[in-house]
Coordinates of C-alpha atoms in Angstrom, one line a residue:
Chain A
M1 CA 75.4 34.8 29.9
A2 CA 71.8 34.6 28.6
D3 CA 70.9 35.2 25.0
V4 CA 69.0 38.5 25.0
L5 CA 65.8 38.3 22.9
K6 CA 65.6 41.8 21.6
G7 CA 62.2 43.0 20.3
N8 CA 63.2 45.6 17.7
I9 CA 64.5 43.1 15.2
V10 CA 61.2 41.2 15.5
A11 CA 59.2 44.4 15.1
N12 CA 61.3 45.4 12.1
K13 CA 60.6 42.1 10.4
I14 CA 56.8 42.6 10.9
K15 CA 57.0 46.2 9.7
E16 CA 58.8 45.1 6.5
Q17 CA 56.0 42.7 5.8
I18 CA 53.4 45.4 6.6
K19 CA 55.0 47.8 4.0
K20 CA 54.8 45.1 1.3
D21 CA 51.2 44.4 2.2
I22 CA 50.4 48.1 2.0
Q23 CA 52.0 48.2 -1.5
N24 CA 49.8 45.4 -2.6
L25 CA 46.7 47.0 -1.2
K26 CA 47.5 50.2 -3.1
Q27 CA 46.8 48.3 -6.3
F28 CA 43.2 47.9 -5.1
N29 CA 43.1 51.6 -4.1
K30 CA 43.0 50.5 -0.5
I31 CA 44.8 52.5 2.2
P32 CA 44.8 51.3 5.8
R33 CA 43.5 54.0 8.2
L34 CA 43.5 53.8 12.0
A35 CA 41.1 55.8 14.1
I36 CA 42.5 56.3 17.6
V37 CA 39.9 57.3 20.2
R38 CA 41.4 58.9 23.3
L39 CA 39.4 60.2 26.2
G40 CA 41.2 62.9 28.2
Y41 CA 44.9 63.4 28.6
N42 CA 46.3 60.4 30.4
P43 CA 50.1 60.6 29.9
G44 CA 50.4 56.9 29.3
D45 CA 47.8 57.1 26.5
I46 CA 49.5 60.1 24.9
S47 CA 52.9 58.5 25.0
Y48 CA 51.4 55.3 23.4
E49 CA 49.5 57.4 20.9
K50 CA 52.7 59.2 19.8
S51 CA 54.5 55.9 19.3
I52 CA 51.6 54.5 17.2
I53 CA 51.4 57.6 15.0
K54 CA 55.1 57.6 14.4
N55 CA 55.0 53.9 13.5
C56 CA 51.9 54.4 11.3
D57 CA 53.8 57.1 9.4
N58 CA 56.8 54.9 9.0
V59 CA 55.0 52.0 7.4
G60 CA 52.3 54.0 5.4
I61 CA 49.2 53.7 7.6
E62 CA 47.1 56.8 7.9
S63 CA 46.1 57.6 11.5
K64 CA 43.5 60.0 12.9
V65 CA 43.2 60.9 16.5
Y66 CA 39.8 61.5 18.0
E67 CA 40.5 63.5 21.1
I68 CA 37.4 63.3 23.3
D69 CA 36.4 65.1 26.5
E70 CA 36.7 62.6 29.2
N71 CA 33.3 63.6 30.6
I72 CA 31.6 62.3 27.5
K73 CA 28.5 60.1 28.2
T74 CA 28.5 56.4 27.2
E75 CA 25.8 57.1 24.6
E76 CA 27.8 59.9 23.0
L77 CA 30.9 57.6 22.8
V78 CA 28.6 54.9 21.3
E79 CA 27.5 57.4 18.6
L80 CA 31.1 58.2 17.7
I81 CA 32.1 54.5 17.4
E82 CA 29.0 53.8 15.3
K83 CA 30.0 56.6 13.0
L84 CA 33.5 55.1 12.7
N85 CA 32.0 51.7 12.1
K86 CA 30.2 53.0 9.1
D87 CA 33.0 55.2 7.8
N88 CA 34.5 53.4 4.7
E89 CA 37.6 55.5 5.1
I90 CA 38.4 53.9 8.5
S91 CA 39.9 50.3 8.5
G92 CA 40.5 49.9 12.2
I93 CA 39.4 51.5 15.5
L94 CA 41.5 51.6 18.7
V95 CA 39.9 52.9 21.9
F96 CA 42.4 53.5 24.7
R97 CA 41.6 51.7 27.9
P98 CA 40.9 51.7 30.7
L99 CA 38.0 54.1 30.0
P100 CA 36.9 56.6 32.7
K101 CA 34.8 54.9 35.3
H102 CA 31.5 56.5 34.3
I103 CA 31.7 54.9 30.9
D104 CA 30.2 51.4 30.5
E105 CA 33.1 49.6 28.9
D106 CA 31.0 46.6 28.3
V107 CA 28.7 48.6 26.1
I108 CA 31.6 50.1 24.2
R109 CA 33.3 46.8 23.4
N110 CA 30.0 45.4 22.1
V111 CA 29.4 48.4 19.9
I112 CA 32.7 48.4 18.0
S113 CA 32.4 46.5 14.7
P114 CA 34.2 43.1 15.1
K115 CA 35.7 43.8 11.6
K116 CA 37.4 47.0 12.8
D117 CA 38.3 45.8 16.2
V118 CA 42.1 45.9 15.8
D119 CA 42.7 45.9 19.6
C120 CA 40.5 42.8 20.1
M121 CA 38.0 44.1 22.6
H122 CA 34.8 42.8 21.1
P123 CA 33.5 39.6 22.8
L124 CA 33.2 37.8 19.4
N125 CA 36.9 38.4 18.7
L126 CA 37.9 37.3 22.2
E127 CA 35.9 34.2 21.8
N128 CA 37.8 33.3 18.7
I129 CA 41.0 33.5 20.8
F130 CA 39.4 31.2 23.5
E131 CA 38.7 28.7 20.7
G132 CA 42.3 28.9 19.4
K133 CA 41.5 30.9 16.3
I134 CA 44.4 33.3 16.7
D135 CA 45.1 34.4 13.1
G136 CA 42.5 37.2 13.2
F137 CA 42.5 40.2 15.6
A138 CA 44.3 39.2 18.9
P139 CA 45.2 41.1 22.0
C140 CA 48.5 42.7 21.0
T141 CA 50.7 42.1 24.0
P142 CA 50.4 38.3 24.2
K143 CA 50.6 38.1 20.4
A144 CA 53.8 40.1 20.6
A145 CA 55.2 37.6 23.0
M146 CA 54.3 34.8 20.6
E147 CA 56.0 36.7 17.8
I148 CA 59.2 36.8 19.8
L149 CA 59.1 33.1 20.6
N150 CA 58.5 32.4 16.9
Y151 CA 61.2 34.8 15.6
Y152 CA 63.9 33.2 17.8
S153 CA 62.7 29.7 16.9
I154 CA 62.0 28.7 20.4
P155 CA 60.2 25.3 20.4
L156 CA 56.8 25.2 22.1
E157 CA 55.5 21.8 21.3
G158 CA 55.3 19.7 24.5
K159 CA 57.1 22.4 26.4
N160 CA 56.2 23.4 30.0
V161 CA 55.2 27.0 29.9
V162 CA 54.3 28.9 33.0
I163 CA 52.4 32.2 32.7
V164 CA 52.3 34.5 35.8
N165 CA 49.2 36.6 34.9
R166 CA 45.5 35.6 34.4
S167 CA 44.1 38.8 32.8
M168 CA 42.0 39.0 29.6
V169 CA 44.7 41.2 28.0
V170 CA 47.7 39.0 28.7
G171 CA 47.5 35.7 30.6
K172 CA 44.3 34.1 29.3
P173 CA 44.8 34.8 25.6
L174 CA 48.4 33.9 25.8
A175 CA 47.5 30.5 27.3
M176 CA 45.2 29.9 24.4
M177 CA 47.9 30.8 21.9
L178 CA 50.4 28.6 23.5
L179 CA 47.9 25.6 23.6
E180 CA 47.5 26.0 19.9
E181 CA 51.3 25.4 19.6
N182 CA 50.9 22.3 21.7
A183 CA 52.6 23.7 24.8
T184 CA 51.6 22.5 28.2
V185 CA 50.4 25.7 29.9
T186 CA 50.2 26.6 33.6
I187 CA 48.4 29.8 34.6
C188 CA 49.7 31.3 37.9
H189 CA 48.7 34.4 39.7
S190 CA 48.7 36.3 43.0
R191 CA 47.2 33.4 44.9
T192 CA 49.5 30.7 43.6
K193 CA 51.5 29.0 46.4
N194 CA 55.2 28.1 45.9
L195 CA 55.4 30.2 42.7
S196 CA 59.1 29.6 42.3
E197 CA 58.5 25.8 42.1
F198 CA 56.3 26.4 39.1
T199 CA 58.7 28.8 37.4
K200 CA 61.8 26.7 38.1
N201 CA 60.2 23.6 36.6
A202 CA 59.1 25.4 33.5
D203 CA 61.0 25.5 30.1
I204 CA 59.5 28.9 29.4
V205 CA 58.3 31.5 32.0
V206 CA 56.2 34.5 31.0
V207 CA 55.8 37.1 33.7
A208 CA 53.4 40.1 33.7
L209 CA 52.9 41.3 37.2
G210 CA 53.8 45.0 36.8
N211 CA 56.0 44.6 39.9
A212 CA 59.5 45.9 39.2
K213 CA 62.3 43.4 39.7
F214 CA 60.1 41.0 41.6
F215 CA 61.6 37.9 40.0
D216 CA 65.2 37.3 41.1
E217 CA 67.4 34.3 40.4
S218 CA 65.5 32.1 42.9
Y219 CA 62.8 31.8 40.4
F220 CA 64.9 30.5 37.5
T221 CA 67.4 27.9 36.4
E222 CA 70.1 27.9 33.7
K223 CA 67.6 26.4 31.4
S224 CA 65.0 29.1 31.8
I225 CA 63.7 31.0 28.9
V226 CA 62.2 34.2 30.3
I227 CA 59.6 36.5 28.6
D228 CA 59.1 39.6 30.7
I229 CA 55.9 41.5 29.9
G230 CA 55.8 43.6 33.1
V231 CA 56.5 47.3 32.8
S232 CA 56.7 49.6 35.8
L233 CA 59.0 52.0 37.5
D234 CA 61.7 50.7 39.8
E235 CA 62.9 52.4 43.1
N236 CA 64.9 54.9 41.1
G237 CA 62.0 55.8 38.8
K238 CA 63.5 53.9 36.0
L239 CA 61.4 51.7 33.6
S240 CA 61.8 48.1 34.7
G241 CA 60.4 44.7 33.9
D242 CA 59.1 42.2 36.4
V243 CA 62.5 40.4 36.4
N244 CA 65.6 41.6 38.2
Y245 CA 67.4 41.6 34.9
D246 CA 70.9 42.4 36.1
R247 CA 70.9 39.5 38.6
V248 CA 69.1 37.0 36.4
L249 CA 71.0 37.7 33.1
S250 CA 74.0 35.6 34.0
L251 CA 71.9 32.6 35.1
V252 CA 69.2 31.9 32.6
D253 CA 69.3 30.6 29.0
K254 CA 67.4 33.4 27.2
I255 CA 65.6 36.6 28.3
T256 CA 63.7 39.5 26.9
P257 CA 64.9 42.9 28.1
V258 CA 62.7 45.8 29.4
P259 CA 62.5 48.2 27.6
G260 CA 63.3 46.7 24.2
G261 CA 61.5 43.4 24.5
V262 CA 57.9 42.5 24.2
G263 CA 56.7 46.1 24.4
S264 CA 58.6 47.1 21.3
V265 CA 56.8 44.5 19.3
T266 CA 53.2 45.3 20.5
T267 CA 52.7 48.3 18.2
S268 CA 53.8 46.4 15.1
V269 CA 51.3 43.7 15.9
L270 CA 48.6 46.4 16.2
L271 CA 49.6 47.9 12.9
R272 CA 49.5 44.5 11.2
Q273 CA 46.0 44.1 12.5
V274 CA 45.0 47.5 10.9
V275 CA 46.3 46.2 7.6
L276 CA 44.4 42.9 8.1
A277 CA 41.2 45.0 8.7
C278 CA 41.9 47.0 5.5
K279 CA 42.4 43.8 3.5
N280 CA 39.1 42.4 4.8
M281 CA 37.1 45.5 4.0
Chain B
M1 CA 40.8 3.7 50.8
A2 CA 39.8 6.8 48.9
D3 CA 36.6 8.8 49.7
V4 CA 34.3 8.2 46.8
L5 CA 32.8 11.5 45.5
K6 CA 29.4 10.3 44.4
G7 CA 27.5 12.5 42.0
N8 CA 23.9 11.5 42.7
I9 CA 23.8 13.3 46.1
V10 CA 25.1 16.4 44.4
A11 CA 22.5 16.1 41.6
N12 CA 19.7 15.6 44.1
K13 CA 20.7 18.8 46.0
I14 CA 20.6 20.7 42.7
K15 CA 17.2 19.2 41.8
E16 CA 15.7 20.1 45.1
Q17 CA 16.7 23.7 44.5
I18 CA 15.3 23.5 41.0
K19 CA 11.9 22.3 42.3
K20 CA 11.7 25.2 44.8
D21 CA 12.6 27.7 42.0
I22 CA 9.9 26.2 39.7
Q23 CA 7.4 26.7 42.6
N24 CA 8.4 30.3 42.8
L25 CA 8.1 30.8 39.0
K26 CA 4.6 29.4 39.1
Q27 CA 3.5 32.5 41.1
F28 CA 4.5 34.5 38.0
N29 CA 2.7 32.1 35.6
K30 CA 6.1 31.0 34.3
I31 CA 6.8 27.4 33.4
P32 CA 10.3 26.4 32.2
R33 CA 10.1 24.6 28.9
L34 CA 13.0 22.9 27.1
A35 CA 13.1 22.3 23.4
I36 CA 15.4 19.4 22.5
V37 CA 16.5 19.4 18.9
R38 CA 17.8 16.0 17.7
L39 CA 18.9 15.2 14.2
G40 CA 18.6 11.5 13.3
Y41 CA 18.7 8.6 15.6
N42 CA 22.2 8.5 17.2
P43 CA 21.9 6.0 20.1
G44 CA 24.0 8.2 22.4
D45 CA 21.6 11.2 21.7
I46 CA 18.5 9.1 22.3
S47 CA 19.9 7.7 25.6
Y48 CA 20.8 11.3 26.8
E49 CA 17.4 12.5 25.6
K50 CA 15.6 9.9 27.6
S51 CA 17.5 10.8 30.7
I52 CA 16.8 14.5 30.2
I53 CA 13.1 14.0 29.7
K54 CA 12.9 11.8 32.8
N55 CA 14.7 14.4 34.9
C56 CA 12.6 17.2 33.4
D57 CA 9.4 15.3 34.4
N58 CA 10.8 14.7 37.8
V59 CA 11.5 18.4 38.6
G60 CA 8.6 19.9 36.7
I61 CA 10.2 21.2 33.5
E62 CA 8.2 20.6 30.4
S63 CA 10.2 19.2 27.5
K64 CA 9.5 18.9 23.8
V65 CA 11.6 16.9 21.4
Y66 CA 12.1 18.1 17.8
E67 CA 13.0 15.0 15.9
I68 CA 14.6 16.2 12.7
D69 CA 15.6 14.3 9.5
E70 CA 19.4 14.2 9.7
N71 CA 19.5 15.2 6.0
I72 CA 18.0 18.6 6.8
K73 CA 19.9 21.6 5.3
T74 CA 21.7 24.2 7.4
E75 CA 19.1 26.9 6.3
E76 CA 16.2 24.7 7.4
L77 CA 17.7 24.0 10.8
V78 CA 18.4 27.8 11.1
E79 CA 14.7 28.4 10.4
L80 CA 13.6 26.0 13.1
I81 CA 15.9 27.5 15.7
E82 CA 14.8 31.0 14.8
K83 CA 11.2 29.9 15.3
L84 CA 12.2 28.5 18.7
N85 CA 14.0 31.7 19.6
K86 CA 10.8 33.7 19.0
D87 CA 8.5 31.2 20.7
N88 CA 7.5 32.6 24.1
E89 CA 6.5 29.1 25.3
I90 CA 10.1 27.9 25.0
S91 CA 12.7 28.9 27.7
G92 CA 15.7 26.9 26.6
I93 CA 17.0 25.2 23.5
L94 CA 19.3 22.2 23.4
V95 CA 20.7 21.1 20.1
F96 CA 22.4 17.7 20.3
R97 CA 26.0 17.8 19.0
P98 CA 28.0 16.8 17.1
L99 CA 25.8 17.8 14.2
P100 CA 26.0 15.8 10.9
K101 CA 29.0 16.9 8.9
H102 CA 27.0 18.7 6.2
I103 CA 25.5 21.1 8.7
D104 CA 27.6 24.3 9.4
E105 CA 27.7 24.1 13.2
D106 CA 29.3 27.6 13.4
V107 CA 26.2 29.0 11.7
I108 CA 23.9 27.1 14.1
R109 CA 25.6 28.2 17.3
N110 CA 25.5 31.9 16.2
V111 CA 21.8 31.6 15.4
I112 CA 20.6 30.3 18.7
S113 CA 19.4 33.1 21.0
P114 CA 22.1 33.6 23.7
K115 CA 19.2 33.9 26.2
K116 CA 17.9 30.4 25.4
D117 CA 21.3 28.8 25.0
V118 CA 21.2 26.4 27.9
D119 CA 24.0 24.2 26.5
C120 CA 26.3 27.3 26.1
M121 CA 27.1 26.9 22.5
H122 CA 26.8 30.6 21.4
P123 CA 30.1 32.5 21.2
L124 CA 28.9 35.3 23.4
N125 CA 28.1 32.8 26.2
L126 CA 31.4 31.1 25.8
E127 CA 33.2 34.4 25.9
N128 CA 31.6 35.1 29.3
I129 CA 33.2 31.9 30.5
F130 CA 36.6 33.0 29.1
E131 CA 36.2 36.2 31.2
G132 CA 35.3 34.2 34.3
K133 CA 31.6 35.2 34.3
I134 CA 30.4 31.7 35.2
D135 CA 27.1 32.2 36.8
G136 CA 25.1 32.3 33.5
F137 CA 24.9 29.5 31.0
A138 CA 28.0 27.4 31.2
P139 CA 29.1 24.1 29.5
C140 CA 27.4 21.5 31.6
T141 CA 30.2 19.0 32.1
P142 CA 32.9 21.3 33.6
K143 CA 30.2 23.0 35.6
A144 CA 29.2 19.6 37.0
A145 CA 32.8 18.9 38.0
M146 CA 32.8 22.3 39.8
E147 CA 29.5 21.3 41.6
I148 CA 31.1 18.2 42.9
L149 CA 34.2 20.0 44.1
N150 CA 32.0 22.5 45.8
Y151 CA 29.5 20.0 47.3
Y152 CA 32.4 18.0 49.0
S153 CA 34.0 21.3 50.2
I154 CA 37.3 20.6 48.4
P155 CA 39.4 23.8 48.8
L156 CA 40.5 25.3 45.5
E157 CA 42.2 28.6 46.5
G158 CA 45.9 28.3 45.8
K159 CA 45.6 24.6 44.9
N160 CA 47.5 23.1 42.1
V161 CA 44.9 21.7 39.6
V162 CA 45.9 19.7 36.6
I163 CA 43.4 19.3 33.8
V164 CA 44.1 16.7 31.1
N165 CA 41.9 18.0 28.3
R166 CA 42.0 21.2 26.2
S167 CA 38.6 21.1 24.5
M168 CA 36.0 23.9 24.4
V169 CA 33.4 21.6 26.1
V170 CA 35.6 20.5 29.0
G171 CA 39.2 21.6 29.6
K172 CA 39.2 25.3 28.6
P173 CA 36.0 26.3 30.3
L174 CA 36.9 24.3 33.4
A175 CA 40.3 26.1 33.6
M176 CA 38.5 29.4 33.6
M177 CA 36.1 28.3 36.3
L178 CA 39.0 27.1 38.5
L179 CA 40.9 30.3 38.0
E180 CA 37.8 32.2 39.3
E181 CA 38.3 30.1 42.5
N182 CA 41.9 31.1 42.6
A183 CA 43.3 27.7 41.8
T184 CA 46.6 27.5 39.9
V185 CA 45.7 25.7 36.7
T186 CA 47.7 23.6 34.3
I187 CA 46.2 22.4 31.0
C188 CA 47.7 19.2 29.7
H189 CA 46.9 17.3 26.6
S190 CA 48.0 14.6 24.1
R191 CA 51.3 16.4 23.4
T192 CA 52.3 16.9 27.1
K193 CA 55.6 15.3 28.0
N194 CA 56.0 13.6 31.3
L195 CA 52.3 13.7 32.0
S196 CA 52.6 11.7 35.3
E197 CA 55.0 14.3 36.7
F198 CA 52.3 17.0 36.3
T199 CA 49.5 14.8 37.7
K200 CA 51.6 13.5 40.7
N201 CA 52.5 17.1 41.7
A202 CA 48.9 18.2 41.5
D203 CA 46.5 18.6 44.5
I204 CA 43.6 17.9 42.1
V205 CA 43.7 16.0 38.8
V206 CA 40.8 16.3 36.3
V207 CA 41.0 13.8 33.5
A208 CA 38.9 13.7 30.3
L209 CA 40.6 11.7 27.6
G210 CA 37.8 9.2 26.8
N211 CA 40.5 6.4 27.1
A212 CA 39.2 3.7 29.4
K213 CA 41.5 3.0 32.4
F214 CA 44.4 5.0 31.0
F215 CA 45.4 6.5 34.3
D216 CA 46.8 3.8 36.7
E217 CA 48.5 4.3 40.1
S218 CA 51.7 5.7 38.5
Y219 CA 49.9 9.0 37.9
F220 CA 48.7 9.7 41.4
T221 CA 49.8 9.9 45.1
E222 CA 48.0 9.3 48.4
K223 CA 47.1 13.1 48.4
S224 CA 45.5 13.1 44.9
I225 CA 41.9 14.2 44.5
V226 CA 40.8 12.7 41.2
I227 CA 37.9 13.9 39.1
D228 CA 37.2 11.5 36.2
I229 CA 35.2 13.0 33.3
G230 CA 36.2 10.4 30.7
V231 CA 33.5 7.9 29.6
S232 CA 34.2 5.1 27.3
L233 CA 33.9 1.3 27.0
D234 CA 36.6 -0.9 28.5
E235 CA 37.9 -4.1 27.0
N236 CA 34.9 -6.0 28.2
G237 CA 32.4 -3.5 26.8
K238 CA 31.7 -2.1 30.2
L239 CA 31.3 1.7 30.8
S240 CA 34.6 3.0 32.3
G241 CA 36.3 6.3 33.2
D242 CA 39.8 7.3 32.2
V243 CA 41.1 6.1 35.6
N244 CA 41.8 2.5 36.4
Y245 CA 39.5 2.8 39.3
D246 CA 40.0 -0.6 41.0
R247 CA 43.8 -0.1 41.1
V248 CA 43.7 3.6 42.1
L249 CA 41.0 3.5 44.7
S250 CA 43.2 2.2 47.5
L251 CA 45.9 4.8 46.7
V252 CA 44.4 8.2 46.3
D253 CA 42.6 10.6 48.8
K254 CA 39.4 11.1 46.9
I255 CA 37.9 10.0 43.5
T256 CA 34.8 10.3 41.5
P257 CA 33.4 7.0 40.1
V258 CA 32.3 6.3 36.5
P259 CA 29.4 5.8 36.2
G260 CA 27.9 7.7 39.1
G261 CA 30.3 10.7 39.2
V262 CA 30.5 13.8 37.1
G263 CA 28.1 12.4 34.4
S264 CA 25.3 12.1 36.9
V265 CA 25.4 15.8 37.7
T266 CA 25.5 17.1 34.2
T267 CA 21.8 16.8 33.5
S268 CA 20.9 18.6 36.7
V269 CA 23.2 21.5 35.7
L270 CA 21.4 21.6 32.3
L271 CA 18.0 21.7 33.9
R272 CA 19.1 24.4 36.3
Q273 CA 20.1 26.5 33.2
V274 CA 16.6 25.9 31.7
V275 CA 15.1 27.4 34.9
L276 CA 17.6 30.3 34.7
A277 CA 16.5 30.9 31.1
C278 CA 12.9 30.9 32.2
K279 CA 13.6 33.3 35.1
N280 CA 15.2 35.8 32.7
M281 CA 12.4 35.7 30.1

C-alpha cells in the first residue's frame, strides 16, 4: 500500500510559519493585506475566493475583494490595478484568471506591480522562475508540489522526474524548480508518444491533465512516487485527480490524494507570498 | 555512415533571405545597423567580432564596434547603452558576455532596450521564450540548432529529444523551442544519473557540455540524430565538439560536425535579428 502524501499537514506547517512572520511584521506596524480582483461570478472563482478569505482570516492576513462587472474594459481594469499598485495599504494583488475574452490579459499582467504580484503573472517574475530564481513570487501550484516533495523528504538530486503538463502555470515553472534541485526533468504533453514508457521509467511522476482517472496502473511501477495535480469531475460528478487512485494506491510507493493533496497546499503558498510582499514593502 | 548535417548551407539560406529583406527595407530608407559593445580584448570576443563584421558586410548590415576600457564602471556602461537605445541610427545592440566581474550584468541586461536586444539578454525577451513565443529575439545558439533541424526536415512532433545542458543560453531556451514543435523534451545535466540511458533512448540528442569528445559510441544508437553544440579544444589543441566525432560517425543516423555545424549558423541568426530590429523600428 502506498504512502499517502497528504497536503493538509504541509499546509499547516506553512501556515504556522506565516503566523510567526505576521507577528514579527506587527513590530514594524506592517499588516499583510491581499486585494482579490474578481470579474463576474464564476463559481470556481467564488469557491477559491471563499477558501482564500477563510485562510487569510485564520493566519491574520487582511483581505479585500474587488468584485468587478465582467464587462469592464481593459483600460478600466488597468486603472484599478494601477490604483492598487500605489495603495500603501495593499501588499499583494491577486487577479482571478482566466479573464473574460475581451480583456487583454497581456496588458493586465504587465501592469501589475512585480512587487505585489503574489500570483506570479508579471513577465519579470516569470522570467525569474525561468532562470531558477524560485524564492520570490512563484506560480502557486507547482510551488505547492515542491513543498510536498520537500516536506516528505523525497530526494530530487539526480532523480528522473517526468511532468505531464507544459503550461506556464504548472509544467514549465515546475520543470525549472526541479532543475534547481538537480533533478533530470522530462516534459511530456498531449503529443508525447508512448507516455507510459516515460512515466514507468521515472522515479517521480507529476501529472496535471485535468482528465479524471486517466492514469491507471499501466503507467506506474512499485517504485513510482506520484504527484497528482489534476482536478476534474469523474463520471459520477465527484472531484477526482488525473490518477485512478483506487487502482493505483496498492501498486505505487507514494501518492498524493485528490482532494487533499497539492490543491490543499496552494492557498498556503499564496498567503506566504502575500507576507513576502508585505515584508518587502 | 551518418548523414553530416552541415551548417554553412543553412547559414547561406538564412543570409540570402536577409539580403532580400535588406533590399525591401531600402525602399523605406531603412538600413540595419548593429552596435557591438566589447569590453577589453578577450581573444574569443575579438574573433567572434571579426566574424560578425565580415558577415554584416557580406549581407549589407552596417556595424560599429564600441571598444570600451574593461575597467569601465557599471554606471558608465549603462550610460553608453542608454545612448545607443535612443540612437535612431542603431537597430540592434550586442554586448559581449561574460562581462568583467565588477560589472553588474543584471543591471546591464535590464537597461538594454528590449526592441534592440538582438542577443536576447533582456528578461522580457527571455520570458517570451519561456512562454514559447520564439519568433522575436531568441538566444542565437539554440535558435541555430532549431534552424538546422528545420532545414534538414527532421521531424520533431512527438519525438523524444534529450538536451544535455540546462543553461539560460542553450538548454532552457532550446527546451522551450522544442516544446513549441511538440517534441517531448528531457533536460539532463552534470547531476543526471545514467546519462547514456537517456541519450540512447532519445530520437534526437543535443549536447552542449564544452567537454571535448566526451560522448563516445556508448551514448548513441544507429537511430540517433546528434546535434553537437559543444566547442572546446581537444588534447591536441584542436577545435572539437562534445562528441567523439570520428568514433560516432559510423554509428549514428545524422550528426552535426564541429566546426561547421551549429556554430556556423549562429551568426546568421544574430544578423537576422538585427534585420528584425530594423523592421520594427
